[in-house]
CSV table of C-alpha atoms in Angstrom, one decimal:
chain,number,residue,atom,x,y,z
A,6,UNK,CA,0.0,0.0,0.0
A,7,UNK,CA,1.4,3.6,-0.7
A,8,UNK,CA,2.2,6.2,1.7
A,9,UNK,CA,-0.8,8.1,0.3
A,10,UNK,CA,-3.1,4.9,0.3
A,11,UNK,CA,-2.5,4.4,3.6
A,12,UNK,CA,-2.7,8.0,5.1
A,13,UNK,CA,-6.3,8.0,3.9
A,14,UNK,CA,-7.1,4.3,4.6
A,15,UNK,CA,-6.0,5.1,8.4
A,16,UNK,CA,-8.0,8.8,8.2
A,17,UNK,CA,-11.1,7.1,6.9
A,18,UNK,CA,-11.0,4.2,10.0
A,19,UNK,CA,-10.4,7.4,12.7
A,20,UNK,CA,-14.2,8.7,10.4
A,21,UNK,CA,-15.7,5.3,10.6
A,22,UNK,CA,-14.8,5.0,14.3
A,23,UNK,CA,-16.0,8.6,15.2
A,24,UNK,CA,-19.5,7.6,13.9
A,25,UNK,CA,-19.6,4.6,16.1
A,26,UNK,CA,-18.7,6.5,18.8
A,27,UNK,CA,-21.3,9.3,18.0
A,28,UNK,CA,-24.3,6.5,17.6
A,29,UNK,CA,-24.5,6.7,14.1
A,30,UNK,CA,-25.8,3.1,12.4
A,31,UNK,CA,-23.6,2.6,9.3
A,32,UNK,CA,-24.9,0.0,6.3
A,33,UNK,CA,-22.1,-0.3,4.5
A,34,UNK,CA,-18.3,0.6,4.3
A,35,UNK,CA,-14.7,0.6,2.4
A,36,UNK,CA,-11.9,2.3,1.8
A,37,UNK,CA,-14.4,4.0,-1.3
A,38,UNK,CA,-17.3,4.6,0.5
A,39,UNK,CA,-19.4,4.5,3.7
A,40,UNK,CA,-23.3,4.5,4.3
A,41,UNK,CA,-25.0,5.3,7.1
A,42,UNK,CA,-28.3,6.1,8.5
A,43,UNK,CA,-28.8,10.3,8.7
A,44,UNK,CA,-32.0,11.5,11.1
A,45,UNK,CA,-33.6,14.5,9.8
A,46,UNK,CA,-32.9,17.3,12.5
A,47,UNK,CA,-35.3,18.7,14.7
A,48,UNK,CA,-37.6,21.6,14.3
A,49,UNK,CA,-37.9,21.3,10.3
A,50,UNK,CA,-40.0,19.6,8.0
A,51,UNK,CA,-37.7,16.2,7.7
A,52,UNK,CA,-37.9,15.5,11.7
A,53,UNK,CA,-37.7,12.1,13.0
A,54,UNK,CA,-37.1,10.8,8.8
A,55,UNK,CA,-34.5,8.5,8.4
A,56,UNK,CA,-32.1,8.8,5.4
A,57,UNK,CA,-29.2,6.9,3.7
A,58,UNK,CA,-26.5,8.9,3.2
A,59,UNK,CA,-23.6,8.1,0.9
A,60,UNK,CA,-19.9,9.4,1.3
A,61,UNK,CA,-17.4,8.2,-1.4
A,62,UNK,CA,-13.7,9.2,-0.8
A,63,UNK,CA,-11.7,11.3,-3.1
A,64,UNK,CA,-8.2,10.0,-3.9
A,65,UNK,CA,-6.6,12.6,-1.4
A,66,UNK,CA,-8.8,12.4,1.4
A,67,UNK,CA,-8.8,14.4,3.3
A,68,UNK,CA,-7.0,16.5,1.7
A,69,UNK,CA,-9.5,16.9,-0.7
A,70,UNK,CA,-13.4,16.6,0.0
A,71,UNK,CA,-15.6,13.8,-0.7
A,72,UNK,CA,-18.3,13.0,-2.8
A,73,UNK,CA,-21.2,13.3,-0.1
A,74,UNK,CA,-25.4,12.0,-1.5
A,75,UNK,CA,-28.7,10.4,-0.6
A,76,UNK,CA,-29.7,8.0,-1.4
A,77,UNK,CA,-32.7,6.2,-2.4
A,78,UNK,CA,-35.0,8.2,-0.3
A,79,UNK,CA,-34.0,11.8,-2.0
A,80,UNK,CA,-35.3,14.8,0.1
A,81,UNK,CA,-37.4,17.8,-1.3
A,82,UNK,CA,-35.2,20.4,-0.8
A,83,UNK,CA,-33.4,23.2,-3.1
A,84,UNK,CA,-30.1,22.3,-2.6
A,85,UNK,CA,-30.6,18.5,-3.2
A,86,UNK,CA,-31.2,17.4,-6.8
A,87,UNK,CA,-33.6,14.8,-7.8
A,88,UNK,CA,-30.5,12.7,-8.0
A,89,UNK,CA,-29.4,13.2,-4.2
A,90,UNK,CA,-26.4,15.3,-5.1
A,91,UNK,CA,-26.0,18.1,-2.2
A,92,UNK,CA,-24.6,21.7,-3.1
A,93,UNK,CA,-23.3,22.9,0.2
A,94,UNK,CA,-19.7,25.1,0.2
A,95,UNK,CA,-18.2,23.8,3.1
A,96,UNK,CA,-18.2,20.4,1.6
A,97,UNK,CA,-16.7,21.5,-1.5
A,98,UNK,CA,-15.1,24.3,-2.5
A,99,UNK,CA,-14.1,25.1,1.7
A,100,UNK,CA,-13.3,22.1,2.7
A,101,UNK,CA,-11.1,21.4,4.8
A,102,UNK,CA,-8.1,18.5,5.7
A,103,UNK,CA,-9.7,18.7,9.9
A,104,UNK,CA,-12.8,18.1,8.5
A,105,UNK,CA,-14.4,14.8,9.1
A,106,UNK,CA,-17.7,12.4,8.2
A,107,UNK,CA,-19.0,13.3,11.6
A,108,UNK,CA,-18.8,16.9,10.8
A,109,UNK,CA,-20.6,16.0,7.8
A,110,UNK,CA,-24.0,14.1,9.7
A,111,UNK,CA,-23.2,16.4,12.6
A,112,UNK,CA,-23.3,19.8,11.8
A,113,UNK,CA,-23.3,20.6,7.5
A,114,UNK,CA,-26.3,18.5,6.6
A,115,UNK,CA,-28.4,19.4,9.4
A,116,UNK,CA,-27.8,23.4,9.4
A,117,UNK,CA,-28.3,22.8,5.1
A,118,UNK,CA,-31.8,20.8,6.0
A,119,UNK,CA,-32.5,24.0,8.4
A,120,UNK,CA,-31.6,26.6,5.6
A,121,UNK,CA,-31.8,26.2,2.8
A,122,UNK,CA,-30.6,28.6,0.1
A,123,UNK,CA,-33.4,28.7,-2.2
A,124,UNK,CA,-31.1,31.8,-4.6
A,125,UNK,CA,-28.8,29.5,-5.6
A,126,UNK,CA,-30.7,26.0,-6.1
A,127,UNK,CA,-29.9,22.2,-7.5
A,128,UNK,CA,-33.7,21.7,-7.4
A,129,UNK,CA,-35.8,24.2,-8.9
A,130,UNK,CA,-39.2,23.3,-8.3
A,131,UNK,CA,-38.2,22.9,-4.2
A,132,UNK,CA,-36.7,26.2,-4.4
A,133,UNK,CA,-39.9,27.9,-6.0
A,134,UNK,CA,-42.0,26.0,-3.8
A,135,UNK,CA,-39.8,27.3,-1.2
A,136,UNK,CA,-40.0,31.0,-1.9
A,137,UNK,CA,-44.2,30.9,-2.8
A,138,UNK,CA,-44.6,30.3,1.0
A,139,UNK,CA,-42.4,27.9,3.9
A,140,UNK,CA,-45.6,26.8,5.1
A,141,UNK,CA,-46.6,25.1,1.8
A,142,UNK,CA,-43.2,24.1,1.3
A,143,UNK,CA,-43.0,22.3,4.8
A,144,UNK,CA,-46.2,20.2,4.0
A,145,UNK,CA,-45.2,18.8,0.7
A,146,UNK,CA,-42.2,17.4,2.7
A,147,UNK,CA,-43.9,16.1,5.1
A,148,UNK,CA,-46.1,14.6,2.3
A,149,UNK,CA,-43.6,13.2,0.4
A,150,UNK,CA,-41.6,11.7,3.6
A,151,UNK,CA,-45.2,10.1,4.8
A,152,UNK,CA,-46.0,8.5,1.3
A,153,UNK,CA,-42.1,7.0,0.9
A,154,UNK,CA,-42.6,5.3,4.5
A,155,UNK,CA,-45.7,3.7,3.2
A,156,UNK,CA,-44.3,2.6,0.4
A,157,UNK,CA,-41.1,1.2,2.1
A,158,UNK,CA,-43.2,-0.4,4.4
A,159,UNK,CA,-45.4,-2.1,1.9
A,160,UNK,CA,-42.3,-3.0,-0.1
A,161,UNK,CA,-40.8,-4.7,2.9
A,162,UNK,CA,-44.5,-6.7,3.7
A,163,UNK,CA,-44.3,-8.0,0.3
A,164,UNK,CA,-40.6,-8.9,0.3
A,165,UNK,CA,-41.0,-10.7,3.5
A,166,UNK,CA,-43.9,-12.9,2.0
A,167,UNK,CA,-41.9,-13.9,-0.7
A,168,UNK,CA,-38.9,-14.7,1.0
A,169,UNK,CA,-40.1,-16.9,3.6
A,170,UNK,CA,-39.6,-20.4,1.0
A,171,UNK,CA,-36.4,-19.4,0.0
A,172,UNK,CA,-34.8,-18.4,3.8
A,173,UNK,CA,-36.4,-22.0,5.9
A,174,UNK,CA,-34.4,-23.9,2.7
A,175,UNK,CA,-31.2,-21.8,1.7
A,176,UNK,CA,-30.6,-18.8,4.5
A,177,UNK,CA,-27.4,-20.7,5.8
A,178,UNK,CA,-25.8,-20.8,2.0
A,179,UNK,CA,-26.9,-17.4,1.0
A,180,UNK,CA,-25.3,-16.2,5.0
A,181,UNK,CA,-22.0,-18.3,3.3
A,182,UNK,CA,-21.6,-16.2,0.0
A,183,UNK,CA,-22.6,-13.3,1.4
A,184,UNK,CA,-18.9,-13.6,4.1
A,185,UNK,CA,-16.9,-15.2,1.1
A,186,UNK,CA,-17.5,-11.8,-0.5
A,187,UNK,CA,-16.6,-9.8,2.0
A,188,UNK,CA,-13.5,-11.5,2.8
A,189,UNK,CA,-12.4,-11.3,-0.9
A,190,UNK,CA,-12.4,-7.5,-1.2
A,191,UNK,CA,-8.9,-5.5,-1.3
A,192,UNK,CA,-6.4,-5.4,0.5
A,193,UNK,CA,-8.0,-1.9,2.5
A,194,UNK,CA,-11.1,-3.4,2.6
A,195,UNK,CA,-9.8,-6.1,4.6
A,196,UNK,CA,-8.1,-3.3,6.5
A,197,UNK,CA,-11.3,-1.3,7.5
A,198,UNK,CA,-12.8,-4.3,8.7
A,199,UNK,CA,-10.3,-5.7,10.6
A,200,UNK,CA,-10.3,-2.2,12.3
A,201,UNK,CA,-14.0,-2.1,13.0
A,202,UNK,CA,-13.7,-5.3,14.4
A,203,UNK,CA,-10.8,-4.0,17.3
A,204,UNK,CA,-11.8,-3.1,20.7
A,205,UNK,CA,-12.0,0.6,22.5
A,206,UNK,CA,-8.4,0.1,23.5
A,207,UNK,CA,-7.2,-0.2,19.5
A,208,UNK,CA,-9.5,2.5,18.9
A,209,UNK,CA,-7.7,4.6,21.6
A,210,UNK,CA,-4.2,3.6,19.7
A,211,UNK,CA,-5.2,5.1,16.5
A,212,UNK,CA,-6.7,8.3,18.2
A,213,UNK,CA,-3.5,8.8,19.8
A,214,UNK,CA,-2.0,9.1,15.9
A,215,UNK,CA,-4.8,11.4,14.9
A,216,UNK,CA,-2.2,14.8,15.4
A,217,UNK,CA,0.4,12.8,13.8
A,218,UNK,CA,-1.5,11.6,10.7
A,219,UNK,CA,-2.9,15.3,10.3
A,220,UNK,CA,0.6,16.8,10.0
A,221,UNK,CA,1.5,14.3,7.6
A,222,UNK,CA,-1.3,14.9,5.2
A,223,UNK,CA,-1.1,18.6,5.6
């Protein structure tokens, strides 16, 4: 692994730890992207809705930002196109290398969600909506948030009945596969998992590097 590969393989495990540590649930992870579960702040339209967020890692994180989305469940707001793409400065043209993923869920999503910039939007029908009246705005949110739980939860009553043959026969084959992939990933794959695997004391060991790592990559 090169020295660069490595600084942001061990920057991106210090993230994923962080998360842990702040009670964030995270789906998936790598040394190319993490997922994890983002809870719409309070006192807006998207309280108490749960979104997947999606944070892919530039080559020279952290020197350079990364890629930060939704996905699947895309919220009505300006900044956030129908793709799930977020226009937000501080995650791209300030970012900085003291920046982390917790910053990210923490404190630049949720003050976006609060206010959003409806001059300069990614979504322009949120962003008119948004300037007609906030009032109006706020209830097609909360519309849109109430008909995509129903949905979901519909999907996952009918996935459930059609499962049920296929996880009494082959659950233990499919549970097989499923950790024969994950061990065959690359080399800083392996890495991150290991890592999340470690207990609070190895967590404490790479803390300790944190200043270290920081003036290395800066």
């Amino acid at each position: 692994m090169s020295g660069t590969n490595s600084i942001k393989a061990r920057r991106i495990l210090l993230d994923i730890f962080d998360l842990q540590k702040g009670g964030f649930t995270i789906l998936t992870q790598s040394t190319k992207k993490v997922k994890c579960e983002f809870q719409g702040p309070d006192e807006t339209p998207y309280e108490n809705a749960i979104f997947h967020i999606e944070v892919s890692f530039s080559d020279n994180y952290p020197l350079t930002s990364p890629s930060v989305s939704f996905v699947e469940h895309i919220p009505y707001h300006p900044n956030v196109s129908e793709s799930g793409s977020i226009c937000l400065d501080v995650i791209n043209s300030n970012w900085q290398a003291s920046f982390t993923i917790r910053n990210i869920l923490d404190d630049f999503l949720p003050w976006l969600m609060r206010y959003p910039n409806a001059d300069d939007p990614l979504r322009s029908a949120a962003a008119r909506d948004y300037k007609e009246g906030k009032e109006r705005w706020q209830e097609i949110v909360r519309n849109r948030i109430t008909k995509f739980v129903a949905k979901k939860e519909e999907e996952g009553k009918e996935e459930e009945v059609n499962m049920n043959p296929i996880l009494t026969s082959g659950n233990q084959k499919e549970e097989d596969e499923e950790e024969d992939l994950y061990y065959e990933t690359e080399e800083e794959d392996n890495l991150v998992k290991n890592c999340i695997e470690t207990d609070e004391e190895k967590y404490a060991e790479y803390e300790d590097e944190e200043d270290t790592l920081f003036s290395d990559v800066e």
